[in-house]
PDB file of C-alpha atoms in Angstrom:
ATOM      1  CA  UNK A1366      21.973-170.247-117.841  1.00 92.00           C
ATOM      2  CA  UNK A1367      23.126-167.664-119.586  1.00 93.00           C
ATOM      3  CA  UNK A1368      27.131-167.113-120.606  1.00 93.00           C
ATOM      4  CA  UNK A1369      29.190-164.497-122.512  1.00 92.00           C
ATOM      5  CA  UNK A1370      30.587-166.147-125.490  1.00 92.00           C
ATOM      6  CA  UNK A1371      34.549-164.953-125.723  1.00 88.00           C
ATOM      7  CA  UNK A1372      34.821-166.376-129.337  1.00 88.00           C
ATOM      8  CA  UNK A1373      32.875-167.104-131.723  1.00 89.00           C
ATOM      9  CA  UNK A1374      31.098-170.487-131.814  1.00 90.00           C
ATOM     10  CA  UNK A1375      29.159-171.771-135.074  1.00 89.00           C
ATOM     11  CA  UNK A1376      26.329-172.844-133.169  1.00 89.00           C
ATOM     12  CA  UNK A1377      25.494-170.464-130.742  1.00 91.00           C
ATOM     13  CA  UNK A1378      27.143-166.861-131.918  1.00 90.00           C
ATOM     14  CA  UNK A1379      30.043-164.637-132.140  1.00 89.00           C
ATOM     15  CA  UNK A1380      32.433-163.084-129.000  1.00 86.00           C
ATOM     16  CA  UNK A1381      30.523-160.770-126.879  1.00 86.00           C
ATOM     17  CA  UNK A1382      27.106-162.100-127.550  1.00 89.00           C
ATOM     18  CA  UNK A1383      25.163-162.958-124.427  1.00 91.00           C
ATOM     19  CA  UNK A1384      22.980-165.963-124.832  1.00 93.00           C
ATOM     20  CA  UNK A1385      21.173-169.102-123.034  1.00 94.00           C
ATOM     21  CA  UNK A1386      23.004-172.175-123.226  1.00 94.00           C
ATOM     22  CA  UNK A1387      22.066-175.588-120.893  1.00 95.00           C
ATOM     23  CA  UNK A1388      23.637-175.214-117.484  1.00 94.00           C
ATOM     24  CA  UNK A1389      25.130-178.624-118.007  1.00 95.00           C
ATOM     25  CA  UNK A1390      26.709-177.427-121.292  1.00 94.00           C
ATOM     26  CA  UNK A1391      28.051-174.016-119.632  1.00 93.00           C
ATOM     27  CA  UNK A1392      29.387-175.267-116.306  1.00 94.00           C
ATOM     28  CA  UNK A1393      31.030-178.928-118.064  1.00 96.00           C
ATOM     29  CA  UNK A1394      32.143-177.336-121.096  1.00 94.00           C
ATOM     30  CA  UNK A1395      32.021-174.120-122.260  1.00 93.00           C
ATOM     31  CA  UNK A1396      33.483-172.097-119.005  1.00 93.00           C
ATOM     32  CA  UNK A1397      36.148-175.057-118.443  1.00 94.00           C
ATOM     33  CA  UNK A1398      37.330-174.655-122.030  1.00 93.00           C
ATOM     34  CA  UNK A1399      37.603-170.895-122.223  1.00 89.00           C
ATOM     35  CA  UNK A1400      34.851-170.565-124.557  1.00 92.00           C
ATOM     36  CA  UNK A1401      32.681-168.015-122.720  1.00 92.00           C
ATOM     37  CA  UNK A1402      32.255-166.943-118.986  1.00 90.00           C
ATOM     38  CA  UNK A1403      29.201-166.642-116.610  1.00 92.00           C
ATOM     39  CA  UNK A1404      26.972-163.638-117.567  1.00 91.00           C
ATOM     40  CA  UNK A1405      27.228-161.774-113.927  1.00 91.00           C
ATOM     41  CA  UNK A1406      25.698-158.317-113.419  1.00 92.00           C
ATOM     42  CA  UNK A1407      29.909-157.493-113.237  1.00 93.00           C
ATOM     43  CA  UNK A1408      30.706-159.258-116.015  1.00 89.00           C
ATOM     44  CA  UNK A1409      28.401-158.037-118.705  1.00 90.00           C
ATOM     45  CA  UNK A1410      29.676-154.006-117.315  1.00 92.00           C
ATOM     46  CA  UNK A1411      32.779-155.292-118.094  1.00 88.00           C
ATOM     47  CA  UNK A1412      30.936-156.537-121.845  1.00 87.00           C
ATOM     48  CA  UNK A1413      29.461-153.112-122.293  1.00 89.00           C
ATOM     49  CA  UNK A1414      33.040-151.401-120.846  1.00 91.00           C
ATOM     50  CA  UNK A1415      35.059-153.035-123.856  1.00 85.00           C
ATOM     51  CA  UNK A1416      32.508-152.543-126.134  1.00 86.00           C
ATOM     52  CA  UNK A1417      32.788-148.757-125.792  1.00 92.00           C
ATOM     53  CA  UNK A1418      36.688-148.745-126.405  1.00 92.00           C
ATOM     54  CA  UNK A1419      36.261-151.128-128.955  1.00 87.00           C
ATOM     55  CA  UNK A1420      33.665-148.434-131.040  1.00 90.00           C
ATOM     56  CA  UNK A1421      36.046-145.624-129.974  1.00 94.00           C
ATOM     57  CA  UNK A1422      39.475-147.381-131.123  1.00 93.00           C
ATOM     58  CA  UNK A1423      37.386-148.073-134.362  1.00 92.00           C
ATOM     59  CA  UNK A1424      36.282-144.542-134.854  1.00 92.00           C
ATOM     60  CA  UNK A1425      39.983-143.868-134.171  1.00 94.00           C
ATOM     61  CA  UNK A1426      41.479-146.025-136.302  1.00 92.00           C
ATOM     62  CA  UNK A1427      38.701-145.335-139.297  1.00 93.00           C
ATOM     63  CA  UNK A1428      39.699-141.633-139.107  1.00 93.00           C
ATOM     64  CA  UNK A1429      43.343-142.272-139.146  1.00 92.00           C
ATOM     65  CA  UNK A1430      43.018-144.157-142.215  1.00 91.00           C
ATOM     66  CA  UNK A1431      40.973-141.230-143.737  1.00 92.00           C
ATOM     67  CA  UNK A1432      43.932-138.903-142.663  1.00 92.00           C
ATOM     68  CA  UNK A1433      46.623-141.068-144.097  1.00 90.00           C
ATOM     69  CA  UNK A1434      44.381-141.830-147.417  1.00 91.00           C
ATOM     70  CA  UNK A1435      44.585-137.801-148.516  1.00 90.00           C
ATOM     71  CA  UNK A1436      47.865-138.037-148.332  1.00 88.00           C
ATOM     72  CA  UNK A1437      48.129-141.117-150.820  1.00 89.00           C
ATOM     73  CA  UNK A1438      45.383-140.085-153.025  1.00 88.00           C
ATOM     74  CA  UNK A1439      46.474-138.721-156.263  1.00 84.00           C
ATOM     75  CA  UNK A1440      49.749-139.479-155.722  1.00 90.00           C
ATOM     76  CA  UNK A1441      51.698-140.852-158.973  1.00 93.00           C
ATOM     77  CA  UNK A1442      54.519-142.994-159.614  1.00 93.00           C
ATOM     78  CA  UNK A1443      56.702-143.909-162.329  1.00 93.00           C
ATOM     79  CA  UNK A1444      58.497-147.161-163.198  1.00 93.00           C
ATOM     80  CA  UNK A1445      61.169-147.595-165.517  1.00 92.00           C
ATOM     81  CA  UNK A1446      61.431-150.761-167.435  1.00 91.00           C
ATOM     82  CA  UNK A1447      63.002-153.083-170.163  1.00 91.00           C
ATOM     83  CA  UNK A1448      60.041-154.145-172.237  1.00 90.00           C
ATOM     84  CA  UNK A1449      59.732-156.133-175.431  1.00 88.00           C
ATOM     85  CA  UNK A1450      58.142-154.666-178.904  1.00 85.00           C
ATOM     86  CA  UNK A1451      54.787-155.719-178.061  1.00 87.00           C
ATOM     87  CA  UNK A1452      54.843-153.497-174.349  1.00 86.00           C
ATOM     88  CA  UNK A1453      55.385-156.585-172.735  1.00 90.00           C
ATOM     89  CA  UNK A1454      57.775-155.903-169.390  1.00 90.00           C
ATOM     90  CA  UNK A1455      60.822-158.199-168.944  1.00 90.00           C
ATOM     91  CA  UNK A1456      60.198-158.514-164.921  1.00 90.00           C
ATOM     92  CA  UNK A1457      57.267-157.022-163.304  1.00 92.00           C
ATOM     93  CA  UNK A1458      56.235-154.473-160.967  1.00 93.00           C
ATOM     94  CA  UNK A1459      55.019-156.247-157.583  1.00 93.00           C
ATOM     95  CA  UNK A1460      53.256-154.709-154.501  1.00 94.00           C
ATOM     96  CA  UNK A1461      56.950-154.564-152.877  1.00 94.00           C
ATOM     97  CA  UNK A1462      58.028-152.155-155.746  1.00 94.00           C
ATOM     98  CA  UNK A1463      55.282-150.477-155.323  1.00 94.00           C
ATOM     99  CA  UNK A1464      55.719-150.173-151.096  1.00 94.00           C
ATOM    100  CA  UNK A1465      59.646-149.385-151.815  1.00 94.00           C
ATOM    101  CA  UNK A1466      58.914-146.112-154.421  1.00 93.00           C
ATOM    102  CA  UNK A1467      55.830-144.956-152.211  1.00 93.00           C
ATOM    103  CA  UNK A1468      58.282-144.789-149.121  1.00 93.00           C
ATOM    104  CA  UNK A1469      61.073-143.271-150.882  1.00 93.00           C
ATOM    105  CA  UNK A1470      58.113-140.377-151.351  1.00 90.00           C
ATOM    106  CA  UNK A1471      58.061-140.127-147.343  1.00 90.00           C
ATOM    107  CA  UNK A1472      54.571-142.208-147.525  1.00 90.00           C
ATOM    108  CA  UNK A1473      54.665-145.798-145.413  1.00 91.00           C
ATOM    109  CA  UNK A1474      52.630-148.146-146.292  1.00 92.00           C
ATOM    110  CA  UNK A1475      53.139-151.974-146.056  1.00 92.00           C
ATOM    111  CA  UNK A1476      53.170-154.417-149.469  1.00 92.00           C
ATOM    112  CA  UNK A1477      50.428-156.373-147.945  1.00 93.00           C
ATOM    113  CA  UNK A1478      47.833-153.133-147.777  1.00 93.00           C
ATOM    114  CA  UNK A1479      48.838-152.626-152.057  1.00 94.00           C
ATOM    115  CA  UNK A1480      45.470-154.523-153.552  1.00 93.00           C
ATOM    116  CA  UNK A1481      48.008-155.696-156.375  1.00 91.00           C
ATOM    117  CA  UNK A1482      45.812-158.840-158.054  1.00 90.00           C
ATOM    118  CA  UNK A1483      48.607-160.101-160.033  1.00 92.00           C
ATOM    119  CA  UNK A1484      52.230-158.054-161.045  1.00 93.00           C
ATOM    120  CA  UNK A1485      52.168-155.227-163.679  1.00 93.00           C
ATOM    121  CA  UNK A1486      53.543-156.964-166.793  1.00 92.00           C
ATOM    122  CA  UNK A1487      52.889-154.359-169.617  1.00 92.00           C
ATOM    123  CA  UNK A1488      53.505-150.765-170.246  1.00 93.00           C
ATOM    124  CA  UNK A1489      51.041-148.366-169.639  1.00 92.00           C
ATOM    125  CA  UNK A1490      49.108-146.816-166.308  1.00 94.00           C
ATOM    126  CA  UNK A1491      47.392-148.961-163.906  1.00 93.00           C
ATOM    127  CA  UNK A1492      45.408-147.671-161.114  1.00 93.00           C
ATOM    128  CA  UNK A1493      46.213-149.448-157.966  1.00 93.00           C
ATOM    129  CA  UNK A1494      44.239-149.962-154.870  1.00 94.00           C
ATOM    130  CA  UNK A1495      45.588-149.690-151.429  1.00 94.00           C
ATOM    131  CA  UNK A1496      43.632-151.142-148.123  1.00 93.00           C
ATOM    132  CA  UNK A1497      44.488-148.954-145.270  1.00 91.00           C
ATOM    133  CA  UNK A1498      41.223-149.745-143.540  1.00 90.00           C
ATOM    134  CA  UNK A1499      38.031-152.175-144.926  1.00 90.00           C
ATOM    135  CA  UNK A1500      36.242-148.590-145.577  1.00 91.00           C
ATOM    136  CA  UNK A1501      39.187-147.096-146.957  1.00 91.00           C
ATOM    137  CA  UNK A1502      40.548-148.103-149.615  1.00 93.00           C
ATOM    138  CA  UNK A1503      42.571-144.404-151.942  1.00 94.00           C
ATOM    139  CA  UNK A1504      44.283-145.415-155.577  1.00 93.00           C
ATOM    140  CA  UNK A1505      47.451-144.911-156.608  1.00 94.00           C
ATOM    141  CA  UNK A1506      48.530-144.175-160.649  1.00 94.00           C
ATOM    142  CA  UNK A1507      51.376-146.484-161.253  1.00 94.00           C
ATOM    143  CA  UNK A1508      53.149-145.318-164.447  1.00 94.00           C
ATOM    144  CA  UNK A1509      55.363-148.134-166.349  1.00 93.00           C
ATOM    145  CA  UNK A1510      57.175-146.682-169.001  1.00 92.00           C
ATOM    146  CA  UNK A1511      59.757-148.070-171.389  1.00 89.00           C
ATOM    147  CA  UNK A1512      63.544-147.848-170.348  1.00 82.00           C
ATOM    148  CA  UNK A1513      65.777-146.209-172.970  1.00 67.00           C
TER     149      UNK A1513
END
Protein backbone atom coordinates (compact mmCIF):
# COMPACT_ATOMS: atom_id res chain seq x y z
CA UNK A 1 0.00 0.00 0.00
CA UNK A 2 1.38 2.96 -0.59
CA UNK A 3 0.58 6.41 1.61
CA UNK A 4 1.70 10.08 1.56
CA UNK A 5 3.49 10.73 4.71
CA UNK A 6 2.09 14.38 6.10
CA UNK A 7 4.97 14.54 8.71
CA UNK A 8 7.85 13.29 9.11
CA UNK A 9 8.26 9.83 10.67
CA UNK A 10 11.83 8.43 11.82
CA UNK A 11 11.26 5.24 10.31
CA UNK A 12 9.81 5.61 7.15
CA UNK A 13 10.61 9.46 5.86
CA UNK A 14 9.82 13.03 5.90
CA UNK A 15 6.19 14.95 4.84
CA UNK A 16 5.48 14.59 1.25
CA UNK A 17 7.42 11.47 0.61
CA UNK A 18 5.40 8.74 -1.04
CA UNK A 19 6.32 5.31 0.13
CA UNK A 20 5.11 1.51 0.75
CA UNK A 21 4.04 0.82 4.10
CA UNK A 22 1.93 -2.69 5.19
CA UNK A 23 -1.74 -2.20 4.44
CA UNK A 24 -2.41 -3.27 7.98
CA UNK A 25 -0.04 -0.53 9.25
CA UNK A 26 -1.64 2.25 6.83
CA UNK A 27 -5.35 1.53 7.18
CA UNK A 28 -5.03 0.71 11.47
CA UNK A 29 -2.63 3.32 12.10
CA UNK A 30 -1.10 5.66 10.11
CA UNK A 31 -4.35 7.20 8.15
CA UNK A 32 -6.44 6.98 11.58
CA UNK A 33 -3.74 8.99 13.34
CA UNK A 34 -3.18 11.72 10.79
CA UNK A 35 0.16 10.59 9.95
CA UNK A 36 -0.15 10.27 6.15
CA UNK A 37 -3.12 9.74 3.67
CA UNK A 38 -3.82 7.18 0.83
CA UNK A 39 -1.56 7.83 -2.23
CA UNK A 40 -4.64 8.32 -4.89
CA UNK A 41 -3.94 9.40 -8.48
CA UNK A 42 -5.86 12.87 -6.84
CA UNK A 43 -4.00 12.97 -4.02
CA UNK A 44 -0.43 12.83 -5.13
CA UNK A 45 -1.67 16.04 -7.95
CA UNK A 46 -2.54 17.58 -4.99
CA UNK A 47 1.43 16.41 -3.62
CA UNK A 48 2.95 17.74 -6.78
CA UNK A 49 0.31 21.04 -6.64
CA UNK A 50 1.85 22.14 -3.14
CA UNK A 51 5.07 21.24 -4.02
CA UNK A 52 5.16 23.86 -6.79
CA UNK A 53 3.97 26.78 -4.41
CA UNK A 54 6.09 25.55 -1.89
CA UNK A 55 9.46 26.02 -4.49
CA UNK A 56 7.84 29.29 -5.67
CA UNK A 57 7.09 30.84 -2.04
CA UNK A 58 10.79 29.73 -1.41
CA UNK A 59 12.20 31.41 -4.43
CA UNK A 60 10.04 34.30 -3.16
CA UNK A 61 10.96 34.47 0.09
CA UNK A 62 14.94 33.72 -0.77
CA UNK A 63 14.84 36.82 -3.03
CA UNK A 64 13.16 38.98 -0.54
CA UNK A 65 15.76 38.28 1.87
CA UNK A 66 18.42 39.16 -0.81
CA UNK A 67 16.47 42.52 -1.32
CA UNK A 68 16.24 43.35 2.31
CA UNK A 69 20.07 42.10 2.94
CA UNK A 70 21.51 45.19 0.51
CA UNK A 71 19.85 47.30 2.42
CA UNK A 72 21.51 46.08 5.81
CA UNK A 73 24.83 45.39 4.40
CA UNK A 74 27.39 47.88 5.26
CA UNK A 75 25.35 49.55 7.41
CA UNK A 76 27.17 50.85 10.77
CA UNK A 77 26.19 51.58 14.15
CA UNK A 78 27.49 53.21 17.09
CA UNK A 79 27.01 52.55 20.82
CA UNK A 80 27.81 54.73 23.52
CA UNK A 81 28.96 53.31 26.75
CA UNK A 82 30.35 53.58 30.39
CA UNK A 83 33.36 51.31 30.36
CA UNK A 84 36.05 50.59 32.91
CA UNK A 85 40.04 51.31 32.31
CA UNK A 86 40.64 48.03 30.91
CA UNK A 87 37.64 48.60 27.85
CA UNK A 88 35.54 46.53 29.79
CA UNK A 89 31.61 47.83 29.29
CA UNK A 90 29.54 48.35 32.49
CA UNK A 91 26.22 46.68 30.80
CA UNK A 92 26.30 45.19 27.46
CA UNK A 93 25.04 45.55 24.09
CA UNK A 94 22.35 42.66 23.41
CA UNK A 95 20.62 41.65 20.10
CA UNK A 96 17.56 43.95 21.39
CA UNK A 97 19.94 47.03 21.33
CA UNK A 98 21.02 46.09 18.41
CA UNK A 99 17.13 45.53 16.77
CA UNK A 100 16.12 49.00 18.63
CA UNK A 101 19.21 51.31 16.84
CA UNK A 102 18.78 49.34 13.42
CA UNK A 103 14.98 50.40 13.44
CA UNK A 104 15.50 53.82 14.55
CA UNK A 105 17.63 53.76 10.97
CA UNK A 106 14.14 52.87 9.18
CA UNK A 107 15.58 49.08 8.87
CA UNK A 108 13.17 46.24 10.74
CA UNK A 109 14.54 43.47 11.70
CA UNK A 110 13.58 41.24 14.71
CA UNK A 111 16.25 40.51 17.87
CA UNK A 112 15.85 36.89 17.20
CA UNK A 113 17.30 37.16 13.32
CA UNK A 114 20.71 39.29 15.17
CA UNK A 115 23.27 36.04 15.31
CA UNK A 116 24.48 37.77 18.67
CA UNK A 117 26.51 34.56 20.44
CA UNK A 118 26.84 36.20 23.68
CA UNK A 119 26.41 40.37 24.56
CA UNK A 120 29.15 42.87 23.48
CA UNK A 121 31.06 43.48 26.73
CA UNK A 122 34.20 45.45 25.56
CA UNK A 123 34.98 48.42 23.49
CA UNK A 124 35.87 48.12 20.13
CA UNK A 125 33.99 46.93 16.62
CA UNK A 126 32.34 43.69 16.31
CA UNK A 127 30.93 42.44 13.18
CA UNK A 128 27.54 41.03 13.70
CA UNK A 129 25.61 38.52 11.78
CA UNK A 130 22.01 38.78 10.98
CA UNK A 131 19.76 35.60 9.68
CA UNK A 132 17.15 36.93 7.42
CA UNK A 133 16.97 33.66 5.53
CA UNK A 134 19.28 30.15 6.11
CA UNK A 135 21.15 31.42 2.73
CA UNK A 136 21.26 34.84 3.79
CA UNK A 137 22.87 35.81 6.32
CA UNK A 138 24.53 40.27 5.62
CA UNK A 139 26.84 41.73 8.73
CA UNK A 140 26.41 44.56 10.50
CA UNK A 141 29.61 46.84 12.14
CA UNK A 142 28.56 47.47 15.64
CA UNK A 143 30.75 50.30 17.01
CA UNK A 144 31.06 50.49 21.05
CA UNK A 145 32.80 53.40 22.01
CA UNK A 146 33.57 54.91 25.39
CA UNK A 147 30.99 57.47 26.90
CA UNK A 148 32.54 60.79 27.95
Amino acid sequence: MQVILRQRIDTLGDAGEIVDVKPGYGRNYLIPQGLAYEATEANKRRLEAERARSVAKEAETLQDAQKRAGSIEGVSLTFNARAGQEGKLFGSITSADIAEKLAEQGITVDRRQIELDEPIKSLGVTSVPIRLHPQVRPEVKVWVIAED
